[in-house]
PDB file of C-alpha atoms in Angstrom:
ATOM      1  CA  MET A   1      85.805 101.923  31.082  1.00  0.00           C
ATOM      2  CA  LYS A   2      82.557 101.542  29.163  1.00  0.00           C
ATOM      3  CA  SER A   3      79.712 100.022  31.142  1.00  0.00           C
ATOM      4  CA  ARG A   4      77.736  97.072  29.815  1.00  0.00           C
ATOM      5  CA  ARG A   5      74.032  96.574  30.173  1.00  0.00           C
ATOM      6  CA  ILE A   6      71.740  93.673  29.518  1.00  0.00           C
ATOM      7  CA  THR A   7      69.166  94.402  26.830  1.00  0.00           C
ATOM      8  CA  PHE A   8      65.770  92.845  26.155  1.00  0.00           C
ATOM      9  CA  ASN A   9      66.841  92.313  22.536  1.00  0.00           C
ATOM     10  CA  SER A  10      64.013  90.080  21.348  1.00  0.00           C
ATOM     11  CA  PRO A  11      60.808  90.971  23.193  1.00  0.00           C
ATOM     12  CA  VAL A  12      58.493  88.392  21.614  1.00  0.00           C
ATOM     13  CA  VAL A  13      60.891  85.454  21.919  1.00  0.00           C
ATOM     14  CA  LEU A  14      62.028  86.378  25.421  1.00  0.00           C
ATOM     15  CA  SER A  15      58.425  86.895  26.558  1.00  0.00           C
ATOM     16  CA  PHE A  16      57.479  83.516  25.072  1.00  0.00           C
ATOM     17  CA  VAL A  17      60.340  81.821  26.970  1.00  0.00           C
ATOM     18  CA  ILE A  18      59.443  83.563  30.246  1.00  0.00           C
ATOM     19  CA  ILE A  19      55.707  82.826  29.933  1.00  0.00           C
ATOM     20  CA  SER A  20      56.448  79.181  29.057  1.00  0.00           C
ATOM     21  CA  PHE A  21      58.663  78.964  32.145  1.00  0.00           C
ATOM     22  CA  GLY A  22      55.783  80.266  34.277  1.00  0.00           C
ATOM     23  CA  VAL A  23      53.483  77.695  32.668  1.00  0.00           C
ATOM     24  CA  MET A  24      55.999  74.928  33.527  1.00  0.00           C
ATOM     25  CA  VAL A  25      56.169  76.067  37.158  1.00  0.00           C
ATOM     26  CA  ALA A  26      52.356  76.238  37.336  1.00  0.00           C
ATOM     27  CA  ASN A  27      52.141  72.756  35.807  1.00  0.00           C
ATOM     28  CA  TYR A  28      54.342  71.343  38.585  1.00  0.00           C
ATOM     29  CA  LEU A  29      52.622  73.307  41.359  1.00  0.00           C
ATOM     30  CA  THR A  30      49.181  72.095  40.214  1.00  0.00           C
ATOM     31  CA  ALA A  31      50.289  68.511  39.504  1.00  0.00           C
ATOM     32  CA  GLY A  32      49.416  68.924  35.819  1.00  0.00           C
ATOM     33  CA  VAL A  33      45.973  70.490  36.263  1.00  0.00           C
ATOM     34  CA  SER A  34      46.950  73.848  34.734  1.00  0.00           C
ATOM     35  CA  ASN A  35      48.304  72.151  31.616  1.00  0.00           C
ATOM     36  CA  ARG A  36      45.156  70.055  31.170  1.00  0.00           C
ATOM     37  CA  LEU A  37      42.914  73.098  31.566  1.00  0.00           C
ATOM     38  CA  LEU A  38      44.876  75.663  29.545  1.00  0.00           C
ATOM     39  CA  PHE A  39      48.047  74.432  27.849  1.00  0.00           C
ATOM     40  CA  VAL A  40      47.259  71.108  26.172  1.00  0.00           C
ATOM     41  CA  THR A  41      44.990  70.804  23.162  1.00  0.00           C
ATOM     42  CA  TYR A  42      42.910  67.665  22.808  1.00  0.00           C
ATOM     43  CA  HIS A  43      39.616  66.625  21.236  1.00  0.00           C
ATOM     44  CA  SER A  44      37.240  68.553  23.470  1.00  0.00           C
ATOM     45  CA  SER A  45      33.792  69.904  22.659  1.00  0.00           C
ATOM     46  CA  LEU A  46      33.555  72.779  20.190  1.00  0.00           C
ATOM     47  CA  ALA A  47      30.855  74.180  22.488  1.00  0.00           C
ATOM     48  CA  SER A  48      33.572  74.892  25.062  1.00  0.00           C
ATOM     49  CA  PRO A  49      35.322  78.254  24.564  1.00  0.00           C
ATOM     50  CA  MET A  50      38.436  76.707  26.116  1.00  0.00           C
ATOM     51  CA  THR A  51      38.818  74.423  23.088  1.00  0.00           C
ATOM     52  CA  TYR A  52      39.515  77.497  20.968  1.00  0.00           C
ATOM     53  CA  VAL A  53      41.818  79.037  23.579  1.00  0.00           C
ATOM     54  CA  ARG A  54      43.859  75.816  23.779  1.00  0.00           C
ATOM     55  CA  PHE A  55      44.317  75.792  19.977  1.00  0.00           C
ATOM     56  CA  PHE A  56      46.704  78.694  20.642  1.00  0.00           C
ATOM     57  CA  THR A  57      47.949  78.205  24.216  1.00  0.00           C
ATOM     58  CA  HIS A  58      49.163  74.607  23.858  1.00  0.00           C
ATOM     59  CA  VAL A  59      52.463  75.965  22.469  1.00  0.00           C
ATOM     60  CA  LEU A  60      53.228  77.389  25.932  1.00  0.00           C
ATOM     61  CA  GLY A  61      52.806  74.095  27.816  1.00  0.00           C
ATOM     62  CA  HIS A  62      55.453  71.374  27.993  1.00  0.00           C
ATOM     63  CA  ALA A  63      55.452  67.793  29.238  1.00  0.00           C
ATOM     64  CA  GLY A  64      58.558  68.225  31.398  1.00  0.00           C
ATOM     65  CA  TRP A  65      61.731  70.201  31.945  1.00  0.00           C
ATOM     66  CA  SER A  66      63.758  68.464  29.219  1.00  0.00           C
ATOM     67  CA  HIS A  67      60.948  69.124  26.717  1.00  0.00           C
ATOM     68  CA  TYR A  68      60.845  72.783  27.793  1.00  0.00           C
ATOM     69  CA  ILE A  69      64.628  73.260  27.769  1.00  0.00           C
ATOM     70  CA  GLY A  70      65.076  71.635  24.349  1.00  0.00           C
ATOM     71  CA  ASN A  71      62.429  73.840  22.744  1.00  0.00           C
ATOM     72  CA  MET A  72      63.554  77.028  24.465  1.00  0.00           C
ATOM     73  CA  MET A  73      67.182  76.540  23.431  1.00  0.00           C
ATOM     74  CA  TYR A  74      66.173  76.436  19.764  1.00  0.00           C
ATOM     75  CA  LEU A  75      63.827  79.395  20.166  1.00  0.00           C
ATOM     76  CA  LEU A  76      66.553  81.420  21.872  1.00  0.00           C
ATOM     77  CA  LEU A  77      69.064  80.517  19.146  1.00  0.00           C
ATOM     78  CA  LEU A  78      66.834  81.194  16.140  1.00  0.00           C
ATOM     79  CA  GLY A  79      64.177  83.597  17.381  1.00  0.00           C
ATOM     80  CA  PRO A  80      66.192  86.767  18.001  1.00  0.00           C
ATOM     81  CA  MET A  81      67.678  86.708  14.501  1.00  0.00           C
ATOM     82  CA  LEU A  82      64.234  86.169  12.958  1.00  0.00           C
ATOM     83  CA  GLU A  83      62.629  88.824  15.136  1.00  0.00           C
ATOM     84  CA  GLU A  84      65.331  91.321  14.173  1.00  0.00           C
ATOM     85  CA  LYS A  85      64.947  90.507  10.464  1.00  0.00           C
ATOM     86  CA  TYR A  86      61.139  90.298  10.215  1.00  0.00           C
ATOM     87  CA  GLY A  87      59.938  92.252  13.242  1.00  0.00           C
ATOM     88  CA  SER A  88      58.020  91.343  16.383  1.00  0.00           C
ATOM     89  CA  LYS A  89      54.600  91.413  14.699  1.00  0.00           C
ATOM     90  CA  ALA A  90      55.620  88.785  12.130  1.00  0.00           C
ATOM     91  CA  ILE A  91      57.039  86.509  14.849  1.00  0.00           C
ATOM     92  CA  ILE A  92      53.827  86.786  16.894  1.00  0.00           C
ATOM     93  CA  GLU A  93      51.829  85.916  13.770  1.00  0.00           C
ATOM     94  CA  VAL A  94      54.004  82.860  13.038  1.00  0.00           C
ATOM     95  CA  ILE A  95      53.621  81.630  16.634  1.00  0.00           C
ATOM     96  CA  LEU A  96      49.834  82.114  16.570  1.00  0.00           C
ATOM     97  CA  ILE A  97      49.384  80.541  13.132  1.00  0.00           C
ATOM     98  CA  THR A  98      51.587  77.589  14.072  1.00  0.00           C
ATOM     99  CA  GLY A  99      49.607  77.068  17.276  1.00  0.00           C
ATOM    100  CA  LEU A 100      46.292  77.230  15.446  1.00  0.00           C
ATOM    101  CA  VAL A 101      47.347  74.944  12.577  1.00  0.00           C
ATOM    102  CA  THR A 102      48.951  72.286  14.792  1.00  0.00           C
ATOM    103  CA  GLY A 103      46.127  72.436  17.348  1.00  0.00           C
ATOM    104  CA  LEU A 104      43.350  72.319  14.771  1.00  0.00           C
ATOM    105  CA  VAL A 105      44.884  69.483  12.730  1.00  0.00           C
ATOM    106  CA  THR A 106      45.531  67.461  15.884  1.00  0.00           C
ATOM    107  CA  TRP A 107      41.925  68.058  16.992  1.00  0.00           C
ATOM    108  CA  LEU A 108      40.544  67.052  13.571  1.00  0.00           C
ATOM    109  CA  ILE A 109      42.753  64.122  12.579  1.00  0.00           C
ATOM    110  CA  PHE A 110      44.069  62.716  15.867  1.00  0.00           C
ATOM    111  CA  PRO A 111      41.127  62.820  18.306  1.00  0.00           C
ATOM    112  CA  GLY A 112      42.850  60.526  20.805  1.00  0.00           C
ATOM    113  CA  ILE A 113      46.020  62.643  21.018  1.00  0.00           C
ATOM    114  CA  ALA A 114      46.789  65.507  23.384  1.00  0.00           C
ATOM    115  CA  LEU A 115      49.324  68.051  22.139  1.00  0.00           C
ATOM    116  CA  CYS A 116      51.499  70.519  24.001  1.00  0.00           C
ATOM    117  CA  GLY A 117      54.815  72.219  23.487  1.00  0.00           C
ATOM    118  CA  ALA A 118      56.564  74.689  21.233  1.00  0.00           C
ATOM    119  CA  SER A 119      58.069  72.098  18.880  1.00  0.00           C
ATOM    120  CA  GLY A 120      55.895  73.243  15.975  1.00  0.00           C
ATOM    121  CA  VAL A 121      57.079  76.816  16.572  1.00  0.00           C
ATOM    122  CA  VAL A 122      60.683  75.598  16.717  1.00  0.00           C
ATOM    123  CA  PHE A 123      60.346  73.879  13.358  1.00  0.00           C
ATOM    124  CA  ALA A 124      58.605  76.930  11.907  1.00  0.00           C
ATOM    125  CA  PHE A 125      61.626  78.981  13.011  1.00  0.00           C
ATOM    126  CA  ILE A 126      64.040  76.399  11.564  1.00  0.00           C
ATOM    127  CA  MET A 127      62.376  76.610   8.159  1.00  0.00           C
ATOM    128  CA  MET A 128      62.116  80.415   8.346  1.00  0.00           C
ATOM    129  CA  THR A 129      65.826  80.611   9.103  1.00  0.00           C
ATOM    130  CA  SER A 130      66.666  78.621   5.993  1.00  0.00           C
ATOM    131  CA  PHE A 131      64.920  81.332   3.934  1.00  0.00           C
ATOM    132  CA  THR A 132      66.934  84.256   5.322  1.00  0.00           C
ATOM    133  CA  SER A 133      69.122  84.482   2.205  1.00  0.00           C
ATOM    134  CA  PHE A 134      66.246  83.963  -0.234  1.00  0.00           C
ATOM    135  CA  LYS A 135      66.231  86.117  -3.384  1.00  0.00           C
ATOM    136  CA  GLU A 136      63.455  86.361  -5.979  1.00  0.00           C
ATOM    137  CA  GLY A 137      63.861  83.740  -8.699  1.00  0.00           C
ATOM    138  CA  GLU A 138      66.211  81.590  -6.605  1.00  0.00           C
ATOM    139  CA  ILE A 139      65.738  78.647  -4.278  1.00  0.00           C
ATOM    140  CA  PRO A 140      68.566  78.415  -1.752  1.00  0.00           C
ATOM    141  CA  LEU A 141      70.091  74.936  -1.553  1.00  0.00           C
ATOM    142  CA  THR A 142      69.897  75.248   2.247  1.00  0.00           C
ATOM    143  CA  VAL A 143      66.090  75.379   2.019  1.00  0.00           C
ATOM    144  CA  ILE A 144      66.003  72.188  -0.043  1.00  0.00           C
ATOM    145  CA  LEU A 145      68.427  70.350   2.239  1.00  0.00           C
ATOM    146  CA  VAL A 146      66.730  71.458   5.455  1.00  0.00           C
ATOM    147  CA  ALA A 147      63.329  70.441   4.052  1.00  0.00           C
ATOM    148  CA  ILE A 148      64.549  67.026   2.866  1.00  0.00           C
ATOM    149  CA  ILE A 149      66.441  66.217   6.061  1.00  0.00           C
ATOM    150  CA  PHE A 150      63.759  67.649   8.346  1.00  0.00           C
ATOM    151  CA  ILE A 151      60.746  66.053   6.646  1.00  0.00           C
ATOM    152  CA  GLY A 152      62.636  62.808   6.094  1.00  0.00           C
ATOM    153  CA  GLN A 153      63.509  62.543   9.779  1.00  0.00           C
ATOM    154  CA  GLN A 154      59.936  63.349  10.858  1.00  0.00           C
ATOM    155  CA  VAL A 155      58.427  60.781   8.491  1.00  0.00           C
ATOM    156  CA  TYR A 156      60.960  58.145   9.589  1.00  0.00           C
ATOM    157  CA  ASP A 157      60.359  58.897  13.280  1.00  0.00           C
ATOM    158  CA  GLY A 158      56.592  58.893  12.763  1.00  0.00           C
ATOM    159  CA  LEU A 159      56.692  55.466  11.121  1.00  0.00           C
ATOM    160  CA  PHE A 160      59.412  53.669  13.080  1.00  0.00           C
ATOM    161  CA  VAL A 161      59.948  55.365  16.455  1.00  0.00           C
ATOM    162  CA  GLN A 162      57.434  54.862  19.248  1.00  0.00           C
ATOM    163  CA  ASP A 163      57.568  57.960  21.438  1.00  0.00           C
ATOM    164  CA  ASN A 164      55.356  60.784  22.640  1.00  0.00           C
ATOM    165  CA  ILE A 165      56.536  63.223  19.984  1.00  0.00           C
ATOM    166  CA  SER A 166      54.102  64.804  17.534  1.00  0.00           C
ATOM    167  CA  ASN A 167      55.901  64.427  14.229  1.00  0.00           C
ATOM    168  CA  MET A 168      52.835  65.844  12.484  1.00  0.00           C
ATOM    169  CA  GLY A 169      53.141  68.957  14.665  1.00  0.00           C
ATOM    170  CA  HIS A 170      56.767  69.306  13.602  1.00  0.00           C
ATOM    171  CA  ILE A 171      55.924  68.905   9.919  1.00  0.00           C
ATOM    172  CA  LEU A 172      53.028  71.369  10.134  1.00  0.00           C
ATOM    173  CA  GLY A 173      55.205  73.878  11.980  1.00  0.00           C
ATOM    174  CA  GLY A 174      57.867  73.468   9.309  1.00  0.00           C
ATOM    175  CA  ILE A 175      55.296  74.121   6.590  1.00  0.00           C
ATOM    176  CA  VAL A 176      54.070  77.264   8.363  1.00  0.00           C
ATOM    177  CA  GLY A 177      57.680  78.438   8.722  1.00  0.00           C
ATOM    178  CA  ALA A 178      58.490  77.719   5.084  1.00  0.00           C
ATOM    179  CA  VAL A 179      55.439  79.647   3.882  1.00  0.00           C
ATOM    180  CA  ALA A 180      56.204  82.522   6.270  1.00  0.00           C
ATOM    181  CA  GLY A 181      59.900  82.589   5.304  1.00  0.00           C
ATOM    182  CA  TYR A 182      59.098  82.572   1.613  1.00  0.00           C
ATOM    183  CA  THR A 183      56.352  85.192   1.922  1.00  0.00           C
ATOM    184  CA  LEU A 184      58.305  87.546   4.185  1.00  0.00           C
ATOM    185  CA  ASN A 185      61.434  87.340   2.036  1.00  0.00           C
ATOM    186  CA  LYS A 186      59.441  87.835  -1.152  1.00  0.00           C
ATOM    187  CA  LYS A 187      58.107  91.117   0.289  1.00  0.00           C
ATOM    188  CA  GLU A 188      61.682  92.271   0.960  1.00  0.00           C
ATOM    189  CA  SER A 189      62.935  91.473  -2.566  1.00  0.00           C
TER     190      SER A 189
END
């Protein structure tokens, strides 16, 4: 009988999930203080070094367990395939760029909004996934449909649904993922 072993098949994605879990636990143990200090980006002074840190770390913080679980399920579904196809370095870069873009735009355009969560990264991964069968000179219909449905839903929700969800963060993450998917697949062609 052949033995089975558990493998750490997607180091970046699994590390992200584990670190985010630790951040969630810390958030509950500190009654939200750790999130406010480290894992939520908001319009703070550019003189504070923590402002720049939070531009990246806000993707690790989540508002609650359902927020965390929803994001992690998508990351665990999409991330390993993307990490296998593009490599760990590319996935780290997409996460960092998504964090910076969503954090910076929120800081610049929405000064009264605080942002946390991996939703932008999730939507970057969704758009990257739609590019996995991309070939030079072709535009996969899946890319067009995902973009139309995804952006349409985010615009609709942003205009007509009152909730605590950053639709702009989703759209920006999707744009980062689309650019990354296109660029990475173009290199492979």
